[in-house]
mmCIF file of C-alpha atoms in Angstrom:
data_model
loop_
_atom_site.group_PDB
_atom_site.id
_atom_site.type_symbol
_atom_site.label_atom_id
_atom_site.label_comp_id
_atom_site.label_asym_id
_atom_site.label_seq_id
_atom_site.Cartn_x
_atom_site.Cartn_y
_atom_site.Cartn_z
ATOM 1 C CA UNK T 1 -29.589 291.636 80.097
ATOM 2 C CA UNK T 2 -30.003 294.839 81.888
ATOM 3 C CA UNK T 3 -31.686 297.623 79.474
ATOM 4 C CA UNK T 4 -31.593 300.679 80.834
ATOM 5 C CA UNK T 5 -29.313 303.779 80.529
ATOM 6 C CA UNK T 6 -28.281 304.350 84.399
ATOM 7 C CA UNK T 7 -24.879 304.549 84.881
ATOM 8 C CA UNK T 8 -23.867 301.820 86.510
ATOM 9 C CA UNK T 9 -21.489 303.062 90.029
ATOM 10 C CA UNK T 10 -18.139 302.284 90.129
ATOM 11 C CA UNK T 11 -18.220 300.224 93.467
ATOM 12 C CA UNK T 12 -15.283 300.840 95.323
ATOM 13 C CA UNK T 13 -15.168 297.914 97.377
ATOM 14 C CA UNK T 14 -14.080 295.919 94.016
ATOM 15 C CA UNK T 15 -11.160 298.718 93.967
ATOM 16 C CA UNK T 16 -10.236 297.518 97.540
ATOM 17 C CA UNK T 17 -10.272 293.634 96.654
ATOM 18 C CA UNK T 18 -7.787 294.710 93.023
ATOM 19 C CA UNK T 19 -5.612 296.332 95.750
ATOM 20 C CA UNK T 20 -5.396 293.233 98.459
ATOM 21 C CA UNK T 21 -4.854 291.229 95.203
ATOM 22 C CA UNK T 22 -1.618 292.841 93.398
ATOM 23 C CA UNK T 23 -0.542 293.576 96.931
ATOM 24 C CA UNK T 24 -0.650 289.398 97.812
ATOM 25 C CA UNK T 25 1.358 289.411 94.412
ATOM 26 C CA UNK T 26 3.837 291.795 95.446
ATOM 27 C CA UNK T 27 4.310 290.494 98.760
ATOM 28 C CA UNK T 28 5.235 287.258 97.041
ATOM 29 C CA UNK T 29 7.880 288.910 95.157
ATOM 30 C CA UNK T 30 9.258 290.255 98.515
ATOM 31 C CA UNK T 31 9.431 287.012 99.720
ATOM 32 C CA UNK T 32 11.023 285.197 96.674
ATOM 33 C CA UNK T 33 14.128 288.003 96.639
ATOM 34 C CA UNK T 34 14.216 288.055 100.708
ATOM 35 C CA UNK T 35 13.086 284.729 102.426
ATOM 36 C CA UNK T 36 16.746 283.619 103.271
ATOM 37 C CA UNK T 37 17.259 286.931 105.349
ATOM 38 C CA UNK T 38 14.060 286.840 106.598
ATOM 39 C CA UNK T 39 14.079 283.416 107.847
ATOM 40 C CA UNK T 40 17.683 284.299 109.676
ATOM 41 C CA UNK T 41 15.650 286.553 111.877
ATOM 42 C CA UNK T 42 12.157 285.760 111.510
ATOM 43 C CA UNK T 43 10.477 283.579 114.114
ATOM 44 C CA UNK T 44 9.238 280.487 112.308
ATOM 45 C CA UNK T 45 5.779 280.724 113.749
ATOM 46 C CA UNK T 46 6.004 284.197 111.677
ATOM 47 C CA UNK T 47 7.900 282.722 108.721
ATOM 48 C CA UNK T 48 5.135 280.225 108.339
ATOM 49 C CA UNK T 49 2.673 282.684 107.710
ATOM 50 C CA UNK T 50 4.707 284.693 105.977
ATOM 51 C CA UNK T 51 4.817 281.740 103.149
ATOM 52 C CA UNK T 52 1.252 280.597 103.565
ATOM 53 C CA UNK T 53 0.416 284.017 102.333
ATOM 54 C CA UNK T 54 2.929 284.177 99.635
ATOM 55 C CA UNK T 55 1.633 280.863 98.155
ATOM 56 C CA UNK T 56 -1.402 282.646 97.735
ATOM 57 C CA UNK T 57 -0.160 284.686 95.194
ATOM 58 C CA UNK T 58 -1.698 282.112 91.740
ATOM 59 C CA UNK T 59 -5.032 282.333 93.701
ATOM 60 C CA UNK T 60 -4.563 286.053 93.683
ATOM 61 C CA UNK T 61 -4.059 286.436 89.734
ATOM 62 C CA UNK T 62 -6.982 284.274 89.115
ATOM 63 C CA UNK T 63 -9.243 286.396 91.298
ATOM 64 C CA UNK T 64 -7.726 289.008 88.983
ATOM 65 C CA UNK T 65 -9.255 287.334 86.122
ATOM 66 C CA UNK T 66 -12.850 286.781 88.112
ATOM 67 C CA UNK T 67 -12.650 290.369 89.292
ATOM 68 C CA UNK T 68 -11.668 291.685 85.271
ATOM 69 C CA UNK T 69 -14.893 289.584 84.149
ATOM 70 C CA UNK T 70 -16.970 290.922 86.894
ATOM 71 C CA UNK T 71 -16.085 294.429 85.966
ATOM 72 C CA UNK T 72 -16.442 294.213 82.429
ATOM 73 C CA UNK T 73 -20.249 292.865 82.732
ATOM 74 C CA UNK T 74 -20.617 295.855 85.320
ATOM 75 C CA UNK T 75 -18.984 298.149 82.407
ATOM 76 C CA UNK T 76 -21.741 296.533 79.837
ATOM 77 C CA UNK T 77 -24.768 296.281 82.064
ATOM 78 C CA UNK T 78 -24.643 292.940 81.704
ATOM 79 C CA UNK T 79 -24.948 293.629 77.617
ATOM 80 C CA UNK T 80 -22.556 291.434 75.093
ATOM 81 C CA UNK T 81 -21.886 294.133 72.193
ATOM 82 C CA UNK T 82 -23.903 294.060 69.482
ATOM 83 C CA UNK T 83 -22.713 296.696 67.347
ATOM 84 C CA UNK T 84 -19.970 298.241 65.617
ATOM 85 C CA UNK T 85 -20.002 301.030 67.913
ATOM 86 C CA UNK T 86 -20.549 299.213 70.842
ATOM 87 C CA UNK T 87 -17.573 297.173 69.993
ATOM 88 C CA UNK T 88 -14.975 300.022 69.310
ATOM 89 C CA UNK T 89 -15.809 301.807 72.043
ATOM 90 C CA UNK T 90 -15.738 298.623 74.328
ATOM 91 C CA UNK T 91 -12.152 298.430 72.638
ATOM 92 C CA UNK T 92 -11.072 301.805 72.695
ATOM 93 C CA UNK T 93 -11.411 301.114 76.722
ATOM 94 C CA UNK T 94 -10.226 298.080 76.986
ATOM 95 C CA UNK T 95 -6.840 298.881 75.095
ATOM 96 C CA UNK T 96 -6.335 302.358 77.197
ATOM 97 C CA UNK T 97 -6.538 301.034 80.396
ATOM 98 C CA UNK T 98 -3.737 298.095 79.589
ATOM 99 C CA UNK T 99 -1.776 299.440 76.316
ATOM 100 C CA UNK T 100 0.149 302.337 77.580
ATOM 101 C CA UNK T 101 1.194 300.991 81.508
ATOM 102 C CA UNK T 102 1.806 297.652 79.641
ATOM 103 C CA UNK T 103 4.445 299.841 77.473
ATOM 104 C CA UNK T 104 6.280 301.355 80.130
ATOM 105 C CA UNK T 105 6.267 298.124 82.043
ATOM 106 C CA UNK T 106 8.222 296.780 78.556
ATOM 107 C CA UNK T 107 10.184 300.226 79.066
ATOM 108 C CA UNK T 108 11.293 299.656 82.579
ATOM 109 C CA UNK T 109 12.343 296.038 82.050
ATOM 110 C CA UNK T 110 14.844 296.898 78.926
ATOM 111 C CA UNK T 111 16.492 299.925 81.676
ATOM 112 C CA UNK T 112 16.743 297.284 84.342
ATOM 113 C CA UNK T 113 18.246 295.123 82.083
ATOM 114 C CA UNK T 114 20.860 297.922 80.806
ATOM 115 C CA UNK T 115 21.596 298.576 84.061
ATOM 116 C CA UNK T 116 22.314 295.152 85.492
ATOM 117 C CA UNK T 117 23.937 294.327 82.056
ATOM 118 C CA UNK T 118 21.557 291.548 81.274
ATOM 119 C CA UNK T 119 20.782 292.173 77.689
ATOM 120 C CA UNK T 120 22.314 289.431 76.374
ATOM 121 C CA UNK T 121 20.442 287.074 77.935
ATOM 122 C CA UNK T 122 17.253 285.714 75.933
ATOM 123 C CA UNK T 123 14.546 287.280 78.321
ATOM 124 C CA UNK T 124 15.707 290.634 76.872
ATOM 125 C CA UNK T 125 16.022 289.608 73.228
ATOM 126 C CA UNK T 126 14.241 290.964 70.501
ATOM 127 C CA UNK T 127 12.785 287.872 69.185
ATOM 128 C CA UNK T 128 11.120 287.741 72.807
ATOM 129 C CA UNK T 129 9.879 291.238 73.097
ATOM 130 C CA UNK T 130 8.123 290.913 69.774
ATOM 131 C CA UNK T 131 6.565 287.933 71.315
ATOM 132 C CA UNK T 132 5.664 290.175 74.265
ATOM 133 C CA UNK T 133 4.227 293.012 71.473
ATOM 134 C CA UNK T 134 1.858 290.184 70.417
ATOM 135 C CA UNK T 135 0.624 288.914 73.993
ATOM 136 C CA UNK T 136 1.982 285.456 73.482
ATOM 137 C CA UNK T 137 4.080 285.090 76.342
ATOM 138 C CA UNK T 138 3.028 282.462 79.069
ATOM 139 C CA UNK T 139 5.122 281.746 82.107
ATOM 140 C CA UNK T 140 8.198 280.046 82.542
ATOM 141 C CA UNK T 141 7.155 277.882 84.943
ATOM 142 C CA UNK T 142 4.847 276.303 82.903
ATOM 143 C CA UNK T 143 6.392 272.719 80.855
ATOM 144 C CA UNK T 144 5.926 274.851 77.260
ATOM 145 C CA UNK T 145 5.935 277.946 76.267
ATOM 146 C CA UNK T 146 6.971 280.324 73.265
ATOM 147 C CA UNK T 147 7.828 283.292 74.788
ATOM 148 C CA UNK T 148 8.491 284.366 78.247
ATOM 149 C CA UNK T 149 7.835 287.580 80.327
ATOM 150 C CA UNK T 150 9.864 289.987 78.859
ATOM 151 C CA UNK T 151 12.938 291.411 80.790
ATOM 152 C CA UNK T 152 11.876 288.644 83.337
ATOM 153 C CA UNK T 153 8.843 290.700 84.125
ATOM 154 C CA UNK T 154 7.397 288.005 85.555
ATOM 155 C CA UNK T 155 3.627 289.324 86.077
ATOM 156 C CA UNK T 156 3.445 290.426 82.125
ATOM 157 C CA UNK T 157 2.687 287.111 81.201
ATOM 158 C CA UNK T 158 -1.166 287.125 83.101
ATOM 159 C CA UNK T 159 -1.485 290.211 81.103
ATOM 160 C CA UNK T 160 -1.457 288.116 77.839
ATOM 161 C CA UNK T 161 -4.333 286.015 79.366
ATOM 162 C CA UNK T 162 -5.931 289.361 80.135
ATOM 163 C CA UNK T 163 -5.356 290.991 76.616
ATOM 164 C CA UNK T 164 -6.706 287.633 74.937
ATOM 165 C CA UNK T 165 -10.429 287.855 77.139
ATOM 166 C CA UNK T 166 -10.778 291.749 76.168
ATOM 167 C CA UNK T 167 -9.764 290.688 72.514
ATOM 168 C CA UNK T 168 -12.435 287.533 72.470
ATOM 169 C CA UNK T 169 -15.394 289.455 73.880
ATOM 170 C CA UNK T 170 -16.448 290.876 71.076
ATOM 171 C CA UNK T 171 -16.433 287.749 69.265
ATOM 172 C CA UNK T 172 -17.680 285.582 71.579
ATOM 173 C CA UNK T 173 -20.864 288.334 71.800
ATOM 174 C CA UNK T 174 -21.311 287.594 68.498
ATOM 175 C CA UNK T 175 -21.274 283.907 68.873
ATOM 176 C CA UNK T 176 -23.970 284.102 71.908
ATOM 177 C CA UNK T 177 -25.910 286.599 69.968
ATOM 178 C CA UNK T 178 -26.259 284.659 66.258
ATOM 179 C CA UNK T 179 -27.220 281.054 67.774
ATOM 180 C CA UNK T 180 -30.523 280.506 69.695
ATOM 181 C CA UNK T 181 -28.734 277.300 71.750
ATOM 182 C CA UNK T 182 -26.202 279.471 73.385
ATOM 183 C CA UNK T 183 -29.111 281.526 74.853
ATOM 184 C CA UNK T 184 -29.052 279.251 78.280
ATOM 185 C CA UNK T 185 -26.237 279.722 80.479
ATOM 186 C CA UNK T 186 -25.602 276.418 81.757
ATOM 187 C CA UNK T 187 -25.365 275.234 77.643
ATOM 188 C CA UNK T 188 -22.697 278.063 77.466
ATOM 189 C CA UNK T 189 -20.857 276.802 80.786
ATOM 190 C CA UNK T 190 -20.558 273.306 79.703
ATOM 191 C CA UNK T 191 -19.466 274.513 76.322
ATOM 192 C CA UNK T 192 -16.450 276.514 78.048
ATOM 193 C CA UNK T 193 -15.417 273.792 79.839
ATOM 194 C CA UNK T 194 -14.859 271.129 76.596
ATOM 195 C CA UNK T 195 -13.103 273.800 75.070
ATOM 196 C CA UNK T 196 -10.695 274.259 78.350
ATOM 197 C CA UNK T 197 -10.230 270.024 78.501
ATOM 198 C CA UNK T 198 -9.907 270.370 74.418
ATOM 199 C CA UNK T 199 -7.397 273.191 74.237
ATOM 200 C CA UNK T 200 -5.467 271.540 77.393
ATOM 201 C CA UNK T 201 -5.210 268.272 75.546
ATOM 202 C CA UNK T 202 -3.865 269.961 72.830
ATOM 203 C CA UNK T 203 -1.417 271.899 74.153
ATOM 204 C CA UNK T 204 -0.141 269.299 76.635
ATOM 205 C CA UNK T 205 -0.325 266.054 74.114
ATOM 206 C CA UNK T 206 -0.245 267.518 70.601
ATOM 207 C CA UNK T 207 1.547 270.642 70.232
ATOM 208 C CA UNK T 208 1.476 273.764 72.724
ATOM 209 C CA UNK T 209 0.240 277.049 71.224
ATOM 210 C CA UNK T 210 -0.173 279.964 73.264
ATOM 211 C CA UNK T 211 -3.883 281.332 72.494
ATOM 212 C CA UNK T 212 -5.302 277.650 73.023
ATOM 213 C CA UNK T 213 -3.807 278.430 76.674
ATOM 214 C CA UNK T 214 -5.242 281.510 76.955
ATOM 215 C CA UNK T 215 -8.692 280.079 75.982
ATOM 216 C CA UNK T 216 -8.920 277.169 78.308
ATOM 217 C CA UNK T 217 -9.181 280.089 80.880
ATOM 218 C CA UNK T 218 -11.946 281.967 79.346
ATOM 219 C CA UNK T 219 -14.478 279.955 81.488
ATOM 220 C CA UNK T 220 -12.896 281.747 84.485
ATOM 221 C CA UNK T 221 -13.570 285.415 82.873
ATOM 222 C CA UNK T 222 -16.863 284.780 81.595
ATOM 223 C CA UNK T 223 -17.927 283.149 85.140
ATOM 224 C CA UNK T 224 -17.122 286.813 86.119
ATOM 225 C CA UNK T 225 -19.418 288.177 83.608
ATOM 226 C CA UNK T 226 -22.122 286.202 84.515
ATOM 227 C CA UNK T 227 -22.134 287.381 87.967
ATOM 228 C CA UNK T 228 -22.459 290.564 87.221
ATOM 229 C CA UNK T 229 -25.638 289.941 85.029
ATOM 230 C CA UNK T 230 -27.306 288.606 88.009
ATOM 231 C CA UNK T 231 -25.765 291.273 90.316
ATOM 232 C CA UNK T 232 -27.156 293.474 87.950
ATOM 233 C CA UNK T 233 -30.736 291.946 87.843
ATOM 234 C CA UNK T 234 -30.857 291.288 91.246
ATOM 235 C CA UNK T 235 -31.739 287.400 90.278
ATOM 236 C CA UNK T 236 -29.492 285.230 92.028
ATOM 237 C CA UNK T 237 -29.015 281.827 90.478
ATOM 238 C CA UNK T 238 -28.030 279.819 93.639
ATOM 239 C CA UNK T 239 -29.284 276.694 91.713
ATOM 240 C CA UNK T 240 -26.701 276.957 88.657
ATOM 241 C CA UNK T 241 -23.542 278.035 90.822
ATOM 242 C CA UNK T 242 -24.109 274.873 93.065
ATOM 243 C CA UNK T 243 -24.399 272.674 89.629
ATOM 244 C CA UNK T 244 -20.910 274.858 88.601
ATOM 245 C CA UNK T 245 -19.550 273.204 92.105
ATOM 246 C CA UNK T 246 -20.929 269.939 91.080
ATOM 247 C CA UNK T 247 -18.735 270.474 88.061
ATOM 248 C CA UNK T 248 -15.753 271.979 89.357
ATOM 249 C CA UNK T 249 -15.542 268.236 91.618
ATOM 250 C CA UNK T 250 -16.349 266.215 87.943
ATOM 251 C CA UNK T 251 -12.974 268.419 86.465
ATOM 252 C CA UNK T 252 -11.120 267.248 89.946
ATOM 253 C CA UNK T 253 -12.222 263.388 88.905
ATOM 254 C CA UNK T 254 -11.225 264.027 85.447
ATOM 255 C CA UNK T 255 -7.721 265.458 86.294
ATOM 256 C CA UNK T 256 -6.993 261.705 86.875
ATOM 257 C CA UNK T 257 -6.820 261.098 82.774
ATOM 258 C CA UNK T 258 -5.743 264.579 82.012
ATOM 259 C CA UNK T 259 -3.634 265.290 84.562
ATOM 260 C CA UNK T 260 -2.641 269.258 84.321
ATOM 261 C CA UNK T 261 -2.133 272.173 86.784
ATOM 262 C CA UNK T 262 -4.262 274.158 84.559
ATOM 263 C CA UNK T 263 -7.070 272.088 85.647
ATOM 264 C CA UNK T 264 -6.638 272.804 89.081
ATOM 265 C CA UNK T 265 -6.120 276.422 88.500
ATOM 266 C CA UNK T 266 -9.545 276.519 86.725
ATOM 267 C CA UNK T 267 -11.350 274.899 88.993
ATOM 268 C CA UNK T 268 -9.611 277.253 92.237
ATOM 269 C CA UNK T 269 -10.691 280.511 89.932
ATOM 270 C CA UNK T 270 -14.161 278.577 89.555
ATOM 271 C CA UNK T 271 -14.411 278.351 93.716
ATOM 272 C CA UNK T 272 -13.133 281.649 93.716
ATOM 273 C CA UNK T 273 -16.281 282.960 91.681
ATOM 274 C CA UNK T 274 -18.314 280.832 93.875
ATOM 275 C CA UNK T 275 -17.424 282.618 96.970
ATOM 276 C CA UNK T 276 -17.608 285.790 95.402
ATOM 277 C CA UNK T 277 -21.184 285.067 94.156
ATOM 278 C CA UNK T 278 -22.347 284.036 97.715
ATOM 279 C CA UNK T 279 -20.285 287.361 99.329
ATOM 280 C CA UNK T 280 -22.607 289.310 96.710
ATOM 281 C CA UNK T 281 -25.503 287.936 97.358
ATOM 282 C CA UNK T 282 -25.981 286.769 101.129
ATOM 283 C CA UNK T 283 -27.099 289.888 102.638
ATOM 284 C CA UNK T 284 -29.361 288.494 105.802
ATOM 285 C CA UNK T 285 -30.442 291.428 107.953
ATOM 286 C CA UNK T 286 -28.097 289.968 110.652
ATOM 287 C CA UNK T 287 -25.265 289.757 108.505
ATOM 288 C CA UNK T 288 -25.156 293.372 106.412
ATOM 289 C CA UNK T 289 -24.321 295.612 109.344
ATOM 290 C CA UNK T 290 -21.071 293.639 109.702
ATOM 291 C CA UNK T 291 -20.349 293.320 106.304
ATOM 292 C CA UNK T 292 -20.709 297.106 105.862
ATOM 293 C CA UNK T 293 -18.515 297.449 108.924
ATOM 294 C CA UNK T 294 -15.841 295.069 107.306
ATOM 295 C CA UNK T 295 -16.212 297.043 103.298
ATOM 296 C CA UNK T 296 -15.719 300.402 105.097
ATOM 297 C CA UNK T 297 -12.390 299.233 107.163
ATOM 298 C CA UNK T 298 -11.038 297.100 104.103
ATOM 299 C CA UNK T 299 -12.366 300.410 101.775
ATOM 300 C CA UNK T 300 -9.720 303.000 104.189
ATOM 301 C CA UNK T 301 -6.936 300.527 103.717
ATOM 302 C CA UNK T 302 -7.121 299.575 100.499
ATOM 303 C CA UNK T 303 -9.272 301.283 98.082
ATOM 304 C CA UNK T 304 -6.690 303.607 96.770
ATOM 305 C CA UNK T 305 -3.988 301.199 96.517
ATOM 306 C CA UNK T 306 -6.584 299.722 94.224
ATOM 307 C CA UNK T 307 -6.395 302.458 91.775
ATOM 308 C CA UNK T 308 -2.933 301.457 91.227
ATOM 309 C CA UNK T 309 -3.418 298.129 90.993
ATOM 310 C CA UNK T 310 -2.703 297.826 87.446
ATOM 311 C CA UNK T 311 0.568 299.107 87.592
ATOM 312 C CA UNK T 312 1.593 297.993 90.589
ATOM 313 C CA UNK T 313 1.362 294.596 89.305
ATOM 314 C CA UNK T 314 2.916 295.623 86.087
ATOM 315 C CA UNK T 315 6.108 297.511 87.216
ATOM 316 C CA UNK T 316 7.038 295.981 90.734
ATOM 317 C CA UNK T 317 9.351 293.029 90.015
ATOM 318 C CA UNK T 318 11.925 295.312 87.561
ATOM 319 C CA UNK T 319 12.271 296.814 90.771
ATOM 320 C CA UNK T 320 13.059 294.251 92.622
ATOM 321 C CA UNK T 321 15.220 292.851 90.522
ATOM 322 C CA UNK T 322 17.030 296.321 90.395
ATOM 323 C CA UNK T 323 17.175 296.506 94.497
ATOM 324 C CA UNK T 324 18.368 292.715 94.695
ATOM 325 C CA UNK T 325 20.933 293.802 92.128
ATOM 326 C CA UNK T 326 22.732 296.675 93.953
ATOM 327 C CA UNK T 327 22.010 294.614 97.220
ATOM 328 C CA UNK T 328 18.942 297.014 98.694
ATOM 329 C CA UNK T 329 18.118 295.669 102.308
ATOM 330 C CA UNK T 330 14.547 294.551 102.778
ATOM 331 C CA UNK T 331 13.762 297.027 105.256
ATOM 332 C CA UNK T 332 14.522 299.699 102.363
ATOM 333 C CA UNK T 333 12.897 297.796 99.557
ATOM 334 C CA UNK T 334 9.653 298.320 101.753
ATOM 335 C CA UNK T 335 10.430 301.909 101.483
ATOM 336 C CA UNK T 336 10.962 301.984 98.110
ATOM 337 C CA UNK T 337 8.074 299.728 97.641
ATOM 338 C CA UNK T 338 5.520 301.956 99.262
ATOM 339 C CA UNK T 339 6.994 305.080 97.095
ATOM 340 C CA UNK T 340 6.578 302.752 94.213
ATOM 341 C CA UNK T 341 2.712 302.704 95.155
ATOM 342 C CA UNK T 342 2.232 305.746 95.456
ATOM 343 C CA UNK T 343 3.759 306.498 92.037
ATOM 344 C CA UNK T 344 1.560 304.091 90.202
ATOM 345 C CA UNK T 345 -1.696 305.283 91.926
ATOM 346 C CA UNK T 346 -0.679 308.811 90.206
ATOM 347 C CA UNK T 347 0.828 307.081 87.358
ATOM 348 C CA UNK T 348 -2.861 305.278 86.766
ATOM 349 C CA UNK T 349 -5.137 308.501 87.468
ATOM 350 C CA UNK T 350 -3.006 310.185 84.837
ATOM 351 C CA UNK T 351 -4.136 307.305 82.302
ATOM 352 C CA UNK T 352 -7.234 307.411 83.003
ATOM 353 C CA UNK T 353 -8.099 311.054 82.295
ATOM 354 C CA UNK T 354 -5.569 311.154 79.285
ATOM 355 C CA UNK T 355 -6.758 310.315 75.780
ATOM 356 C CA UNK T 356 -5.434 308.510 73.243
ATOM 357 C CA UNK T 357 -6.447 309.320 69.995
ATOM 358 C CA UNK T 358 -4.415 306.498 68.441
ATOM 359 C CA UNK T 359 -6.797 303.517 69.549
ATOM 360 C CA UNK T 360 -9.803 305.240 68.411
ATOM 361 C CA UNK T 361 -10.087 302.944 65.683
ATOM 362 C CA UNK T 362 -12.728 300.617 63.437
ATOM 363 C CA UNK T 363 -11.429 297.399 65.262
ATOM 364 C CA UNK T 364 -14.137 294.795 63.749
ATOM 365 C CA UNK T 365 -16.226 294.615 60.774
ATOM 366 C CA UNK T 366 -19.440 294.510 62.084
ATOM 367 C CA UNK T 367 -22.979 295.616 60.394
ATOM 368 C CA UNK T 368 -23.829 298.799 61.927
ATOM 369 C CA UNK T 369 -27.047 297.519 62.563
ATOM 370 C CA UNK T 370 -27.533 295.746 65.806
ATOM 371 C CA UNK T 371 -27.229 292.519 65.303
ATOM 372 C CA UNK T 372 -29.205 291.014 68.479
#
């Protein structure tokens, strides 16, 4: 663990990379609500890219979850909490950055739905949105699930997956913290991944239940916490992330007897650490005056669409569904789309300077002692 008191830069290259990823999301939208027209004048050379790009958009959400990971260990210097304090101000943080946009994303979804006089339907029932209150939505795609993405706000239901990782943390700090055997990495790792196969088992031969979904995942999000310890110490660990790739082939055999497209998912988001481990970390002499080169042009594009990330994932597809309701042309839902960007990049700055004295709460009853 890193134990010092420098603040630890905000890099904005990882702003960038949020911004390419809800963007990929968005663009996927665009495609689901306009493929037909585009494909009428499209060439197909064009088209095919077009889709290969949009079928990208799973791979972007679970970078989302290796990026939140990665963040959160740059937020803790690599610490778990191991205090009261430490926990409800971790918290405090955690629940003002995705509380309030996650509210008016809820908002916006109920005033599409009154517009396009959808109400009725069970998406926008109350029974649901209580569901959605409590994070236990999953998507509809998926073979179970309880509750689905309120208004059919699509994106809200990674933010459950997000909301659960933020809420286990703390007590999976404590956990790491109060037994000696969870003090080597590679233990922990293996331990994540019975608990993924367990809780997928479960919920695909017993009886589904949303958290246990939500948990097989944690692997991904703490393989983005580990990074940044390493970042952080300037150790890299090339050893244990090609033993994680050893692994990640092992989960591919294993899909055989438990076949699930979680599984796959987890081991992509596992690659997807992988590569952002070895992008960290290779920095040959040869190589870091391109890579500079490449952060500074991807930084001018990107970077401050990445400081609206958040809610531009949140709040995009109520628009949609509000432009492919009064029959918007795709050359004007660009428009509007780009408007929309700029809106949440405000929108988020806002936030993030804004207080909210209401989550400044005792969240966990924890010794104020330290307890490492």
């Amino acid at each position: 663990m890193i134990q010092n008191d420098t603040p630890i830069k905000r890099m904005p290259f990882l702003d960038s990379l949020r911004g390419i990823a809800a963007l990929m999301v968005v663009f996927h939208h665009f495609m689901v609500f306009n493929s037909e027209v585009l494909s009428a004048i499209a060439p197909g050379s064009l088209m095919r890219v077009f889709y290969f790009v949009s079928d990208l958009n799973v791979e972007a959400i679970l970078f989302f979850f290796v990026l939140s990971g990665f963040s959160i260990g740059l937020a803790q210097k690599g610490e778990l909490l191991n205090s009261r304090a430490a926990t409800n101000a971790y918290l405090y943080k955690r629940f003002k950055r995705i509380l309030p946009i996650y509210v008016i994303a809820l908002a916006l979804a109920a005033l599409v739905g009154l517009v396009i006089n959808s109400l009725e339907k069970e998406s926008y029932s109350l029974t649901n949105l209580l569901g959605n209150i409590l994070f236990l939505q999953t998507a509809t795609g998926a073979t179970h699930y309880w509750f689905s993405p309120y208004g059919q706000n699509g994106p809200l239901w990674s933010l459950a997956y997000e909301m659960f990782f933020y809420v286990l943390f703390p007590l999976f700090s404590l956990l790491l913290l109060k037994f000696k055997i969870f003090k080597t990495k590679a233990i922990v790792f293996v331990l994540l991944i019975l608990c993924a196969f367990t809780c997928i088992a479960v919920n695909k031969y017993l009886l589904f239940i949303p958290p246990l979904a939500f948990l097989s995942f944690f692997i991904v999000w703490w393989g983005g916490f580990q990074i940044a310890i390493d970042y952080l110490n300037r150790k890299p660990d090339f050893i244990f992330w090609g033993i994680l790739l050893i692994i990640c082939m092992v989960l591919l055999a294993l899909q055989h007897w438990i076949p699930s497209t979680s599984i796959i998912e987890i081991i992509k988001a596992l690659l997807i650490a992988c590569f952002l481990y070895v992008a960290l970390f290779f920095n040959l002499r040869w190589t870091a005056v391109l890579k500079n080169r490449f952060k500074n042009a991807v930084n001018v594009v990107f970077n401050a669409i990445g400081h609206g990330s958040y809610a531009l994932y949140a709040l995009h597809y109520p628009v949609f569904i509000l432009m492919s309701y009064f029959g918007i042309k795709w050359i004007y839902q660009i428009i509007f789309i780009f408007a929309l960007i700029g809106c949440c990049i405000f929108l988020e700055k806002t936030l993030t300077n804004k207080k909210f004295k209401i989550l400044t709460l005792n969240y966990m009853l924890i010794n104020r002692k330290r307890i490492g």
